[in-house]
Coordinates of C-alpha atoms (C1' of nucleotides) in Angstrom, one line a residue:
Chain A
M1 CA -56.3 79.7 169.6
A2 CA -53.9 77.6 171.4
K3 CA -51.2 79.2 173.5
P4 CA -48.4 80.4 171.3
S5 CA -45.1 78.7 171.5
I6 CA -41.8 78.4 169.7
P7 CA -40.1 75.2 168.4
Q8 CA -38.3 73.0 170.7
G9 CA -34.7 74.1 171.4
T10 CA -35.2 77.6 170.1
R11 CA -35.4 80.8 172.2
D12 CA -36.5 84.3 172.2
F13 CA -34.0 86.8 173.4
G14 CA -35.3 89.8 175.4
P15 CA -33.6 93.2 175.5
D16 CA -31.2 92.3 178.4
V17 CA -30.2 89.1 176.8
V18 CA -29.6 90.7 173.4
R19 CA -27.3 93.3 175.0
K20 CA -25.2 90.6 176.6
R21 CA -25.1 88.5 173.5
T22 CA -24.1 91.6 171.5
Y23 CA -21.3 92.2 174.0
I24 CA -19.9 88.7 173.3
L25 CA -20.3 89.0 169.6
Q26 CA -18.7 92.4 169.4
T27 CA -15.8 91.2 171.4
I28 CA -15.2 88.3 169.1
R29 CA -15.8 90.4 166.0
A30 CA -13.3 93.1 167.1
V31 CA -10.6 90.5 167.7
F32 CA -11.2 88.8 164.3
E33 CA -10.9 92.2 162.6
L34 CA -7.8 92.9 164.6
Y35 CA -6.1 89.9 163.0
G36 CA -7.1 90.8 159.5
F37 CA -10.1 88.5 158.9
Q38 CA -12.9 89.6 156.7
P39 CA -16.6 89.1 157.1
L40 CA -18.7 86.6 155.1
E41 CA -22.3 85.5 155.3
T42 CA -24.0 82.5 153.6
P43 CA -27.6 81.5 153.4
A44 CA -29.5 79.9 156.2
M45 CA -30.2 77.0 153.9
E46 CA -28.0 75.0 151.7
N47 CA -28.7 72.3 149.1
L48 CA -29.0 69.1 151.0
D49 CA -26.3 67.4 149.0
T50 CA -23.8 70.1 150.0
L51 CA -24.3 69.1 153.7
M52 CA -24.9 65.3 153.6
G53 CA -22.0 63.1 154.4
K54 CA -19.8 65.8 155.7
Y55 CA -20.4 65.3 159.4
G56 CA -20.3 61.6 159.7
E57 CA -23.2 59.2 160.1
E58 CA -24.5 60.8 163.3
G59 CA -24.2 64.3 161.8
D60 CA -26.4 63.4 158.8
K61 CA -29.2 62.5 161.2
L62 CA -29.0 65.9 162.9
I63 CA -29.4 68.0 159.8
F64 CA -32.7 69.8 159.6
K65 CA -34.2 69.0 156.3
I66 CA -36.7 71.3 154.5
L67 CA -39.8 69.8 152.9
N68 CA -40.1 70.6 149.2
N69 CA -43.0 72.8 148.2
G70 CA -45.8 71.5 146.0
L71 CA -46.0 68.0 147.5
D72 CA -49.8 68.3 147.5
N73 CA -49.9 68.8 143.8
P74 CA -52.4 66.1 142.6
A75 CA -50.6 65.9 139.2
K76 CA -47.4 64.6 140.8
E77 CA -49.0 62.3 143.4
G78 CA -47.7 59.1 141.9
Q79 CA -44.1 60.3 141.6
I80 CA -44.2 61.8 145.1
R81 CA -45.5 58.5 146.6
A82 CA -42.7 56.7 144.9
D83 CA -40.1 59.2 146.2
F84 CA -41.5 58.9 149.7
E85 CA -41.0 55.1 149.5
K86 CA -37.3 55.8 148.8
V87 CA -37.2 58.0 151.8
L88 CA -38.6 55.3 154.0
Q89 CA -35.8 53.1 152.8
G90 CA -33.2 55.7 153.6
K91 CA -32.4 56.3 150.0
N92 CA -32.2 59.4 147.8
S93 CA -34.9 61.7 148.8
S94 CA -34.6 64.7 146.5
G95 CA -38.2 64.4 145.4
I96 CA -39.3 65.1 149.0
T97 CA -36.5 67.3 150.3
E98 CA -33.6 69.0 148.6
R99 CA -32.7 71.8 150.9
A100 CA -31.6 71.9 154.6
L101 CA -30.7 74.4 157.3
K102 CA -27.0 74.8 157.7
Y103 CA -25.4 72.6 160.3
D104 CA -22.2 74.6 160.8
L105 CA -20.3 77.4 159.1
T106 CA -17.2 75.5 157.8
I107 CA -18.9 73.4 155.1
P108 CA -20.8 76.3 153.6
F109 CA -17.6 78.3 153.7
A110 CA -15.8 75.5 151.8
R111 CA -18.7 75.5 149.3
Y112 CA -18.3 79.2 148.9
V113 CA -14.5 79.0 148.4
A114 CA -15.0 76.2 145.9
M115 CA -17.5 78.3 143.9
N116 CA -15.4 81.5 144.1
H117 CA -11.8 80.4 144.2
G118 CA -11.2 82.2 140.9
Q119 CA -12.0 85.5 142.4
L120 CA -10.5 85.2 145.8
S121 CA -6.9 86.1 146.6
F122 CA -5.2 83.6 148.8
P123 CA -4.6 83.2 151.6
F124 CA -8.2 84.1 152.2
K125 CA -9.0 84.9 155.8
R126 CA -12.7 85.1 156.6
Y127 CA -14.8 85.3 159.7
Q128 CA -18.5 84.4 159.9
I129 CA -21.0 85.0 162.7
Q130 CA -24.4 83.3 162.0
P131 CA -26.9 80.9 163.4
V132 CA -26.7 77.2 162.7
W133 CA -29.3 74.5 163.3
R134 CA -29.1 70.9 164.7
A135 CA -31.9 68.5 165.2
D136 CA -30.4 67.3 168.5
R137 CA -32.4 66.9 171.7
P138 CA -31.9 70.0 173.8
Q139 CA -30.2 69.9 177.1
K140 CA -27.8 72.0 179.1
G141 CA -25.7 74.1 176.8
R142 CA -27.3 72.5 173.8
Y143 CA -29.8 74.2 171.6
R144 CA -31.4 73.5 168.2
E145 CA -30.6 77.0 167.0
F146 CA -27.4 78.5 168.1
Y147 CA -24.7 80.9 166.9
Q148 CA -21.2 80.0 165.8
C149 CA -18.4 82.5 165.2
D150 CA -15.8 81.0 162.9
A151 CA -12.5 82.3 161.7
D152 CA -10.8 80.3 158.9
V153 CA -7.7 80.8 156.7
V154 CA -7.7 78.9 153.4
G155 CA -4.9 78.7 150.9
S156 CA -2.0 78.5 153.4
Q157 CA -0.2 75.6 154.9
A158 CA 1.9 77.8 157.2
L159 CA 1.8 76.9 160.9
L160 CA 1.8 80.6 161.6
N161 CA -1.9 80.5 161.0
E162 CA -2.4 78.0 163.9
V163 CA -0.2 80.3 166.0
E164 CA -2.4 83.3 165.2
L165 CA -5.6 81.4 165.9
V166 CA -4.3 80.4 169.3
S167 CA -3.6 84.1 169.9
I168 CA -7.2 84.9 168.9
Y169 CA -8.6 82.4 171.3
H170 CA -6.5 83.9 174.1
E171 CA -7.3 87.5 173.2
V172 CA -11.0 86.9 173.1
F173 CA -11.3 84.9 176.3
T174 CA -9.0 87.3 178.1
R175 CA -11.2 90.2 177.0
L176 CA -14.3 88.4 178.2
G177 CA -12.8 87.8 181.6
L178 CA -12.5 84.1 181.1
A179 CA -8.7 84.1 181.5
D180 CA -8.7 80.6 183.0
Y181 CA -10.1 78.8 180.0
E182 CA -8.2 75.8 178.7
L183 CA -7.1 75.4 175.1
R184 CA -6.3 71.8 174.3
I185 CA -4.4 70.9 171.2
N186 CA -3.5 67.7 169.5
S187 CA -2.7 66.5 166.0
R188 CA -4.7 64.2 163.7
K189 CA -1.3 63.1 162.4
V190 CA -0.4 61.8 165.8
L191 CA -3.7 60.0 166.0
A192 CA -3.2 58.6 162.5
A193 CA 0.2 57.3 163.5
L194 CA -1.3 55.6 166.5
A195 CA -3.9 54.0 164.2
E196 CA -1.3 52.8 161.7
I197 CA 0.7 51.2 164.5
C198 CA -2.5 49.6 165.9
G199 CA -4.2 47.8 163.1
G200 CA -4.1 50.2 160.2
A201 CA -5.1 53.6 159.1
D202 CA -8.7 52.7 158.6
R203 CA -9.0 52.1 162.4
I204 CA -8.5 55.7 163.2
T205 CA -12.2 56.4 163.8
D206 CA -12.6 53.3 166.1
I207 CA -9.6 54.4 168.1
T208 CA -10.4 58.1 168.3
V209 CA -14.0 57.6 169.2
A210 CA -13.0 55.4 172.1
I211 CA -10.0 57.4 173.5
D212 CA -11.9 60.7 173.2
K213 CA -14.1 59.4 176.1
L214 CA -11.2 58.8 178.4
D215 CA -11.9 61.5 181.0
K216 CA -15.6 60.7 181.0
I217 CA -15.6 56.9 181.3
G218 CA -12.1 56.1 182.5
P219 CA -9.3 53.9 181.1
D220 CA -10.9 50.5 181.8
K221 CA -14.1 51.3 179.9
V222 CA -12.0 52.7 177.0
K223 CA -10.1 49.4 176.8
E224 CA -13.4 47.6 176.9
E225 CA -14.7 49.7 174.0
L226 CA -11.6 49.2 172.0
S227 CA -11.9 45.5 172.5
T228 CA -15.5 45.4 171.3
R229 CA -14.4 47.5 168.3
G230 CA -12.2 44.6 167.4
L231 CA -8.7 45.6 168.5
T232 CA -6.3 42.9 169.7
G233 CA -4.7 42.8 173.1
D234 CA -1.3 43.9 171.7
Q235 CA -2.9 46.9 170.0
I236 CA -4.8 47.9 173.1
S237 CA -1.7 47.7 175.2
I238 CA 0.0 50.2 172.9
I239 CA -3.0 52.5 173.1
E240 CA -2.9 52.1 176.9
K241 CA 0.7 53.3 176.9
Y242 CA -0.4 56.2 174.7
L243 CA -3.2 57.1 177.1
N244 CA -0.9 57.0 180.1
I245 CA 1.2 59.8 178.7
T246 CA 0.8 62.9 181.0
G247 CA 2.8 65.8 182.2
T248 CA 3.9 69.1 180.9
N249 CA 3.7 69.8 177.2
E250 CA 7.4 69.1 176.9
E251 CA 7.1 65.8 178.8
I252 CA 4.1 64.7 176.7
L253 CA 6.0 65.3 173.5
A254 CA 9.1 63.5 174.9
S255 CA 7.0 60.5 175.7
L256 CA 5.2 60.5 172.3
S257 CA 8.4 60.3 170.4
P258 CA 9.6 56.8 171.3
L259 CA 6.0 55.5 170.8
L260 CA 5.2 57.1 167.5
G261 CA 8.3 58.8 166.3
E262 CA 9.3 56.1 163.8
N263 CA 6.1 56.7 161.9
V264 CA 6.4 59.5 159.4
S265 CA 2.9 60.9 160.2
G266 CA 3.7 60.7 163.9
K267 CA 7.0 62.4 163.5
N268 CA 5.4 65.3 161.6
G269 CA 2.5 65.6 164.1
I270 CA 4.9 65.8 167.1
A271 CA 7.1 68.4 165.3
E272 CA 4.0 70.6 164.6
L273 CA 2.8 70.3 168.2
D274 CA 6.2 71.2 169.4
K275 CA 6.4 74.2 167.1
L276 CA 3.0 75.5 168.0
A277 CA 3.4 75.1 171.8
G278 CA 6.9 76.5 171.6
A279 CA 5.7 79.7 169.8
F280 CA 4.3 81.0 173.1
T281 CA 7.1 80.4 175.4
S282 CA 8.9 83.7 174.8
P283 CA 7.4 86.2 177.2
D284 CA 8.5 89.5 175.6
S285 CA 7.3 88.9 172.0
G286 CA 4.6 91.6 172.4
H287 CA 2.0 89.0 171.3
P288 CA -0.5 87.5 173.7
T289 CA 1.2 84.6 175.5
P290 CA -1.4 81.9 176.2
G291 CA 1.4 79.5 177.1
S292 CA 0.0 78.7 180.5
R293 CA -3.5 78.0 179.0
L294 CA -2.3 75.8 176.2
F295 CA -2.3 72.1 176.8
I296 CA -1.2 69.3 174.6
D297 CA -3.8 66.5 175.0
P298 CA -3.1 63.3 173.2
T299 CA -6.7 62.1 173.9
L300 CA -8.3 65.0 172.1
A301 CA -9.9 63.6 168.9
R302 CA -12.9 65.7 167.8
G303 CA -15.6 64.1 165.8
L304 CA -15.5 65.8 162.5
N305 CA -13.4 63.7 160.3
Y306 CA -12.3 66.3 157.8
Y307 CA -9.5 67.4 160.1
T308 CA -6.1 66.4 159.1
G309 CA -3.5 68.4 161.2
I310 CA -3.6 70.3 164.4
I311 CA -6.9 70.2 166.2
F312 CA -8.2 72.6 168.9
E313 CA -10.8 72.4 171.6
V314 CA -11.6 75.1 174.2
K315 CA -12.9 74.1 177.5
A316 CA -14.7 76.4 179.9
P317 CA -13.0 76.9 183.3
A318 CA -13.2 73.8 185.3
R319 CA -15.4 75.5 188.0
V320 CA -18.3 75.5 185.6
K321 CA -19.9 72.3 184.3
M322 CA -19.9 73.0 180.6
G323 CA -18.4 71.1 177.7
S324 CA -16.5 72.6 174.9
I325 CA -17.0 76.3 174.2
G326 CA -15.0 76.3 171.0
G327 CA -13.1 74.1 168.6
G328 CA -11.4 73.8 165.3
G329 CA -8.5 72.4 163.3
R330 CA -6.6 72.1 160.1
Y331 CA -8.1 70.4 157.1
D332 CA -6.0 69.7 154.0
D333 CA -8.6 69.5 151.4
L334 CA -12.0 70.6 152.4
T335 CA -12.9 72.2 149.1
G336 CA -11.9 68.9 147.4
L337 CA -15.3 67.7 148.5
F338 CA -16.7 70.3 146.1
G339 CA -14.4 69.5 143.2
V340 CA -11.7 72.1 143.9
P341 CA -8.7 70.2 145.3
G342 CA -5.5 71.6 146.7
I343 CA -6.8 74.4 149.0
P344 CA -5.7 73.7 152.6
G345 CA -7.2 75.6 155.5
V346 CA -7.4 75.9 159.2
G347 CA -10.1 77.4 161.4
I348 CA -11.6 77.9 164.8
S349 CA -15.1 78.4 166.1
F350 CA -16.6 80.0 169.2
G351 CA -19.8 78.7 170.7
V352 CA -21.5 81.9 171.7
D353 CA -24.5 80.4 173.4
R354 CA -22.3 78.3 175.7
I355 CA -20.0 81.2 176.3
Y356 CA -23.0 83.2 177.3
D357 CA -24.1 80.5 179.8
V358 CA -20.6 80.4 181.3
L359 CA -20.3 84.2 181.7
E360 CA -23.8 84.3 183.2
E361 CA -22.9 81.5 185.7
L362 CA -19.7 83.2 186.7
Q363 CA -21.3 86.7 186.7
L364 CA -18.7 88.1 184.3
F365 CA -20.9 90.4 182.3
P366 CA -19.8 94.1 182.9
A367 CA -22.4 96.1 184.7
D368 CA -22.7 98.7 181.9
V369 CA -23.8 96.2 179.2
H370 CA -27.4 97.1 180.2
V371 CA -27.2 100.8 179.7
G372 CA -29.2 101.9 176.7
T373 CA -30.9 105.2 177.5
Q374 CA -28.5 107.5 179.3
V375 CA -30.9 110.2 180.5
L376 CA -34.7 110.3 181.1
F377 CA -36.6 113.6 181.2
F378 CA -39.5 113.5 183.7
N379 CA -42.9 114.6 182.4
L380 CA -44.4 117.2 184.8
G381 CA -47.1 118.6 182.5
E382 CA -47.8 119.9 179.1
A383 CA -45.7 123.1 179.1
E384 CA -42.9 121.5 181.2
S385 CA -42.6 118.5 178.9
A386 CA -42.6 120.6 175.7
Y387 CA -39.7 122.5 177.2
A388 CA -38.0 119.3 178.2
F389 CA -38.6 117.9 174.7
G390 CA -36.6 120.8 173.2
L391 CA -33.6 120.1 175.5
L392 CA -33.9 116.4 174.7
G393 CA -33.6 117.1 171.0
Q394 CA -30.5 119.1 171.5
L395 CA -28.9 116.4 173.7
R396 CA -29.7 113.8 171.1
Q397 CA -28.0 115.9 168.4
R398 CA -24.9 115.7 170.6
G399 CA -25.2 111.9 170.6
V400 CA -26.7 111.5 174.1
R401 CA -29.2 108.7 174.2
G402 CA -32.3 110.1 175.9
E403 CA -36.0 109.8 176.4
L404 CA -38.9 111.9 177.6
F405 CA -41.4 110.0 179.8
H406 CA -44.5 109.6 177.8
E407 CA -47.1 110.8 180.2
N408 CA -47.5 113.1 183.2
S409 CA -47.5 110.2 185.7
K410 CA -46.7 110.1 189.3
F411 CA -43.0 110.5 190.2
D412 CA -43.1 107.1 191.6
K413 CA -43.9 105.6 188.2
Q414 CA -41.4 107.7 186.3
F415 CA -38.6 106.7 188.8
K416 CA -39.5 103.1 188.5
Y417 CA -39.4 103.3 184.7
A418 CA -35.9 104.7 184.9
E419 CA -34.8 102.1 187.4
K420 CA -36.1 99.2 185.3
K421 CA -34.4 100.4 182.2
N422 CA -31.3 100.9 184.2
I423 CA -31.2 104.6 183.1
P424 CA -28.5 106.3 185.1
F425 CA -29.7 110.0 185.0
V426 CA -33.0 111.7 185.2
V427 CA -33.8 115.4 184.5
I428 CA -36.6 117.0 186.4
I429 CA -38.0 120.2 185.1
G430 CA -41.0 121.8 186.8
E431 CA -42.6 125.2 186.6
K432 CA -39.9 126.8 188.8
E433 CA -37.0 125.4 186.8
M434 CA -38.6 126.3 183.5
A435 CA -39.1 129.9 184.6
G436 CA -35.4 130.0 185.7
N437 CA -34.1 128.3 182.6
S438 CA -32.6 125.6 184.8
C439 CA -33.1 121.9 185.6
N440 CA -32.6 119.3 188.3
L441 CA -30.2 116.6 187.2
K442 CA -30.4 113.5 189.4
N443 CA -27.8 110.6 189.3
L444 CA -29.8 107.5 190.2
R445 CA -26.7 105.5 190.9
T446 CA -25.5 107.8 193.6
G447 CA -28.7 109.6 194.5
E448 CA -27.1 112.9 194.2
Q449 CA -29.0 115.8 192.6
Q450 CA -27.8 119.1 191.3
T451 CA -29.4 122.1 189.8
L452 CA -27.9 123.2 186.4
S453 CA -28.6 125.9 183.9
A454 CA -30.1 124.6 180.7
A455 CA -26.9 125.5 178.9
A456 CA -24.8 123.5 181.4
L457 CA -27.1 120.5 180.9
L458 CA -26.4 120.5 177.2
Q459 CA -22.7 120.4 177.9
Y460 CA -22.9 117.8 180.6
T461 CA -20.9 114.6 180.1
F462 CA -23.1 111.6 180.8
Chain B
rG1 C1' -32.8 58.5 168.5
rU2 C1' -32.8 56.1 174.0
rG3 C1' -33.8 56.9 179.3
rG4 C1' -35.1 59.8 183.8
rU5 C1' -37.7 63.9 185.8
rU6 C1' -40.8 68.2 186.0
rA7 C1' -45.3 71.3 184.5
rU8 C1' -50.3 75.2 189.9
rA9 C1' -51.1 83.5 189.3
rG10 C1' -46.5 87.7 185.3
rC11 C1' -42.1 85.3 188.5
rU12 C1' -40.5 81.7 192.6
rC13 C1' -43.1 78.0 194.9
rA14 C1' -46.9 75.6 198.9
rG15 C1' -51.2 72.5 198.3
rU16 C1' -52.3 66.6 203.7
rU17 C1' -54.7 59.2 202.2
rG18 C1' -58.7 62.0 196.1
rG19 C1' -63.4 65.9 199.4
rU20 C1' -67.0 72.2 199.4
rU21 C1' -65.1 78.5 196.9
rA22 C1' -56.8 76.3 195.0
rG23 C1' -53.0 79.6 198.6
rA24 C1' -48.2 82.5 200.0
rG25 C1' -44.1 85.7 198.8
rC26 C1' -42.4 88.9 195.1
rA27 C1' -44.3 91.8 190.9
rU28 C1' -48.5 94.8 188.9
rC29 C1' -52.5 98.4 189.8
rA30 C1' -55.2 101.9 193.2
rG31 C1' -55.1 104.7 197.7
rA32 C1' -52.6 106.8 202.3
rU33 C1' -48.8 111.0 199.8
rU34 C1' -51.0 117.9 194.8
rG35 C1' -43.0 118.2 192.7
rU36 C1' -38.4 113.7 194.5
rG37 C1' -38.9 106.5 193.7
rG38 C1' -36.7 102.2 196.2
rU39 C1' -39.3 102.0 203.4
rU40 C1' -44.2 101.3 205.7
rC41 C1' -49.6 100.6 205.8
rU42 C1' -54.5 99.5 203.4
rG43 C1' -57.0 97.5 199.3
rA44 C1' -57.6 95.3 194.3
rG45 C1' -57.0 92.6 189.9
rG46 C1' -54.9 88.1 188.2
rG47 C1' -55.3 80.6 187.6
rU48 C1' -60.3 75.8 182.5
rC49 C1' -53.9 73.6 188.1
rG50 C1' -49.5 72.4 180.3
rC51 C1' -53.0 70.0 176.7
rC52 C1' -56.4 65.6 175.5
rG53 C1' -58.8 61.4 177.3
rG54 C1' -59.9 57.7 181.3
rU55 C1' -61.1 55.8 186.6
rU56 C1' -64.4 57.9 190.5
rC57 C1' -70.4 60.2 193.6
rG58 C1' -66.1 63.7 193.4
rA59 C1' -59.4 64.7 190.3
rA60 C1' -54.4 70.0 190.9
rC61 C1' -53.7 65.0 193.3
rC62 C1' -54.7 58.3 190.5
rC63 C1' -54.1 56.0 185.2
rG64 C1' -53.0 56.5 179.7
rG65 C1' -51.5 59.6 175.9
rU66 C1' -49.5 64.2 174.1
rU67 C1' -46.6 68.9 174.2
rA68 C1' -42.8 71.6 176.4
rG69 C1' -38.7 72.5 180.0
rC70 C1' -34.7 70.4 182.7
rC71 C1' -31.0 66.2 183.3
rA72 C1' -28.2 62.0 181.5
rC73 C1' -26.7 58.7 177.2
rC74 C1' -25.3 59.0 171.9
rC75 C1' -23.1 63.0 169.7
rC76 C1' -21.6 67.9 170.0
rA77 C1' -20.8 74.3 170.2

RNA sequence: GUGGUUAUAGCUCAGUUGGUUAGAGCAUCAGAUUGUGGUUCUGAGGGUCGCCGGUUCGAACCCGGUUAGCCACCCCA
């Protein structure tokens, strides 16, 4: 038997890692609940045609497809060979594969809303915490199986939703100790206006793909790329002006207006950005005030082309080298893809695995995430352990997490077990203590030891 | 999907131009220590050098392939 292994880009999570991940997930879940979102889960796999074509050309390639069963059925051999020929030509492949692992949580959610819109009361606010899969090559901060935590509101056009989602981001990252995260916002309407002015609405993808790379490749390379994508010198010089816009949020908006304000879409986009950023400038509203962490970034584009309004992207603090740890945006008509038009929505996503890596690197996990067992009873022999076992049972009834060491081993070994499991207290009961109905309680963090009566132990606050 | 790089004990890593029986630290186990660990000392176990093939009298080392990790590109959380 060959050495066992797991598929590329997947991971096992040991006890310590699960505890830390749970800490992150619980923090996010608690904030979602705090804002009135309700849980939803969807299957690991979807029908392939639910997913195909929703994530752009690149996205389609990254969908994990599931092979149909029964391909080795001799009776169907001819048909299957013909189907496989189609696959080789990149055509319809339902004879070979018709299911796939889900690629994100937003499209399955849209599919769910489209299927159940008759039963849902709108606006419907749902959160979803589940793994997704991408057939990407693994590297830093990139896995083939990873968790997303999404919160979406559908059935409402109000900008108040965007405001609340910004508050959620702020609340979560503050609770996680990542107070110096950066939340960048932009509007697809502004980008659409830019495209309309520079060669037409259908150029929006060419333009956004190029300008999104600004901070990575620099302005000259961006101009180069725009040129190879067929934009004229005049158009590029408008985009150059657009890219040169910097400053505070107010300054950026003031510079955008003369450039795009004549365009209806541009005007709307600018007004929405203004309203959203302005919602957090009043210090005594009682709500989280992420004003200082909220940056309008005209170069933010985001790849998913179903976004139509405000778009979000969260960047880890600059002191760690990690890309985006969250993102989202408004989409006018996601369920329209599934035959139910007219349901607008807006949502955000947290990338738990990347957040984990960031917290690890910055050592921001609280020390007590590792505490499982609170108290360990030493095993000093048959009679002693039977006595200890009784006390342990009573403590457990009080909700104290405890264990009795499984064997009468050397102290050394029992201490090391406690240390390894990060158990803060041990109880040592020998012949003497048993006879006196007492016990020794040792705090391993401080090294202090006290002798208590059995009754006092049962009342002790661990 | 493209490119670079790495793979030696449970972990972190040495290993000379290719040369006899592949090493260290930590960890584990046993003992010094019969009821108070983390210090110290002594000893022990543990490796088909990622996998497959080739060159060679001889391969951990050179060559080809393959798998996996890491990194970058594309793209993205």
